[in-house]
Amino acid sequence: VIIRDDVDVLLKVKNIGNGLECDSVIVDHEDGPLQREKFLFAVKKYWTASAASDKTN
């Protein structure tokens, strides 16, 4: 996911993403670090459940 918005909005979204166990990073705007608009890059790791075990008694 890539989001471009104000830094305050991105911090809230990053906190939600951390709760969902996403890896995320906020990077500066291409015009420099003094711009309020930033980028958020987030990646959710692929997750699968383990196979059901066959238990016979």
JSON list of C-alpha atoms in Angstrom, two decimals:
[
{"chain": "A", "resi": 1, "resn": "VAL", "atom": "CA", "xyz": [0.00, 0.00, 0.00]},
{"chain": "A", "resi": 2, "resn": "ILE", "atom": "CA", "xyz": [1.29, 3.46, -0.85]},
{"chain": "A", "resi": 3, "resn": "ILE", "atom": "CA", "xyz": [-0.38, 6.52, 0.69]},
{"chain": "A", "resi": 4, "resn": "ARG", "atom": "CA", "xyz": [0.55, 10.17, 0.15]},
{"chain": "A", "resi": 5, "resn": "ASP", "atom": "CA", "xyz": [-0.96, 12.55, 2.71]},
{"chain": "A", "resi": 6, "resn": "ASP", "atom": "CA", "xyz": [-0.29, 14.89, 5.63]},
{"chain": "A", "resi": 7, "resn": "VAL", "atom": "CA", "xyz": [2.11, 13.50, 8.23]},
{"chain": "A", "resi": 8, "resn": "ASP", "atom": "CA", "xyz": [-0.57, 13.53, 10.98]},
{"chain": "A", "resi": 9, "resn": "VAL", "atom": "CA", "xyz": [-2.88, 11.33, 8.90]},
{"chain": "A", "resi": 10, "resn": "LEU", "atom": "CA", "xyz": [-0.04, 8.98, 8.01]},
{"chain": "A", "resi": 11, "resn": "LEU", "atom": "CA", "xyz": [0.91, 8.53, 11.67]},
{"chain": "A", "resi": 12, "resn": "LYS", "atom": "CA", "xyz": [-2.66, 7.45, 12.47]},
{"chain": "A", "resi": 13, "resn": "VAL", "atom": "CA", "xyz": [-2.71, 5.05, 9.53]},
{"chain": "A", "resi": 14, "resn": "LYS", "atom": "CA", "xyz": [0.72, 3.68, 10.53]},
{"chain": "A", "resi": 15, "resn": "ASN", "atom": "CA", "xyz": [-0.58, 2.95, 14.05]},
{"chain": "A", "resi": 16, "resn": "ILE", "atom": "CA", "xyz": [-3.52, 1.04, 12.59]},
{"chain": "A", "resi": 17, "resn": "GLY", "atom": "CA", "xyz": [-1.15, -0.86, 10.30]},
{"chain": "A", "resi": 18, "resn": "ASN", "atom": "CA", "xyz": [1.07, -1.76, 13.24]},
{"chain": "A", "resi": 19, "resn": "GLY", "atom": "CA", "xyz": [-1.98, -3.25, 14.95]},
{"chain": "A", "resi": 20, "resn": "LEU", "atom": "CA", "xyz": [-2.55, -5.37, 11.84]},
{"chain": "A", "resi": 21, "resn": "GLU", "atom": "CA", "xyz": [1.13, -6.43, 11.92]},
{"chain": "A", "resi": 22, "resn": "CYS", "atom": "CA", "xyz": [2.04, -4.61, 8.71]},
{"chain": "A", "resi": 23, "resn": "ASP", "atom": "CA", "xyz": [5.61, -3.54, 8.00]},
{"chain": "A", "resi": 24, "resn": "SER", "atom": "CA", "xyz": [5.43, 0.18, 7.24]},
{"chain": "A", "resi": 25, "resn": "VAL", "atom": "CA", "xyz": [7.70, 3.17, 6.80]},
{"chain": "A", "resi": 26, "resn": "ILE", "atom": "CA", "xyz": [7.06, 6.90, 6.36]},
{"chain": "A", "resi": 27, "resn": "VAL", "atom": "CA", "xyz": [9.40, 8.70, 3.96]},
{"chain": "A", "resi": 28, "resn": "ASP", "atom": "CA", "xyz": [9.90, 12.39, 3.18]},
{"chain": "A", "resi": 29, "resn": "HIS", "atom": "CA", "xyz": [8.31, 14.25, 0.30]},
{"chain": "A", "resi": 30, "resn": "GLU", "atom": "CA", "xyz": [10.41, 14.60, -2.84]},
{"chain": "A", "resi": 31, "resn": "ASP", "atom": "CA", "xyz": [10.71, 18.36, -2.11]},
{"chain": "A", "resi": 32, "resn": "GLY", "atom": "CA", "xyz": [12.45, 17.67, 1.22]},
{"chain": "A", "resi": 33, "resn": "PRO", "atom": "CA", "xyz": [11.83, 16.81, 4.86]},
{"chain": "A", "resi": 34, "resn": "LEU", "atom": "CA", "xyz": [10.26, 20.19, 5.71]},
{"chain": "A", "resi": 35, "resn": "GLN", "atom": "CA", "xyz": [7.12, 19.42, 3.66]},
{"chain": "A", "resi": 36, "resn": "ARG", "atom": "CA", "xyz": [4.10, 18.25, 5.69]},
{"chain": "A", "resi": 37, "resn": "GLU", "atom": "CA", "xyz": [3.07, 15.86, 2.94]},
{"chain": "A", "resi": 38, "resn": "LYS", "atom": "CA", "xyz": [4.84, 12.49, 3.23]},
{"chain": "A", "resi": 39, "resn": "PHE", "atom": "CA", "xyz": [4.58, 8.96, 1.83]},
{"chain": "A", "resi": 40, "resn": "LEU", "atom": "CA", "xyz": [3.63, 5.82, 3.73]},
{"chain": "A", "resi": 41, "resn": "PHE", "atom": "CA", "xyz": [4.69, 2.44, 2.34]},
{"chain": "A", "resi": 42, "resn": "ALA", "atom": "CA", "xyz": [3.09, -0.56, 4.02]},
{"chain": "A", "resi": 43, "resn": "VAL", "atom": "CA", "xyz": [3.36, -4.29, 3.34]},
{"chain": "A", "resi": 44, "resn": "LYS", "atom": "CA", "xyz": [1.30, -7.05, 4.90]},
{"chain": "A", "resi": 45, "resn": "LYS", "atom": "CA", "xyz": [3.13, -10.36, 5.03]},
{"chain": "A", "resi": 46, "resn": "TYR", "atom": "CA", "xyz": [1.38, -13.28, 3.36]},
{"chain": "A", "resi": 47, "resn": "TRP", "atom": "CA", "xyz": [-0.04, -15.57, 6.01]},
{"chain": "A", "resi": 48, "resn": "THR", "atom": "CA", "xyz": [-1.63, -19.00, 5.76]},
{"chain": "A", "resi": 49, "resn": "ALA", "atom": "CA", "xyz": [-3.00, -21.30, 8.40]},
{"chain": "A", "resi": 50, "resn": "SER", "atom": "CA", "xyz": [-1.26, -24.59, 9.01]},
{"chain": "A", "resi": 51, "resn": "ALA", "atom": "CA", "xyz": [-2.84, -27.69, 7.51]},
{"chain": "A", "resi": 52, "resn": "ALA", "atom": "CA", "xyz": [-5.38, -29.51, 9.64]},
{"chain": "A", "resi": 53, "resn": "SER", "atom": "CA", "xyz": [-3.81, -32.50, 11.34]},
{"chain": "A", "resi": 54, "resn": "ASP", "atom": "CA", "xyz": [-5.36, -35.94, 10.90]},
{"chain": "A", "resi": 55, "resn": "LYS", "atom": "CA", "xyz": [-5.74, -37.53, 14.33]},
{"chain": "A", "resi": 56, "resn": "THR", "atom": "CA", "xyz": [-7.15, -41.03, 14.48]},
{"chain": "A", "resi": 57, "resn": "ASN", "atom": "CA", "xyz": [-7.67, -42.76, 17.80]}
]
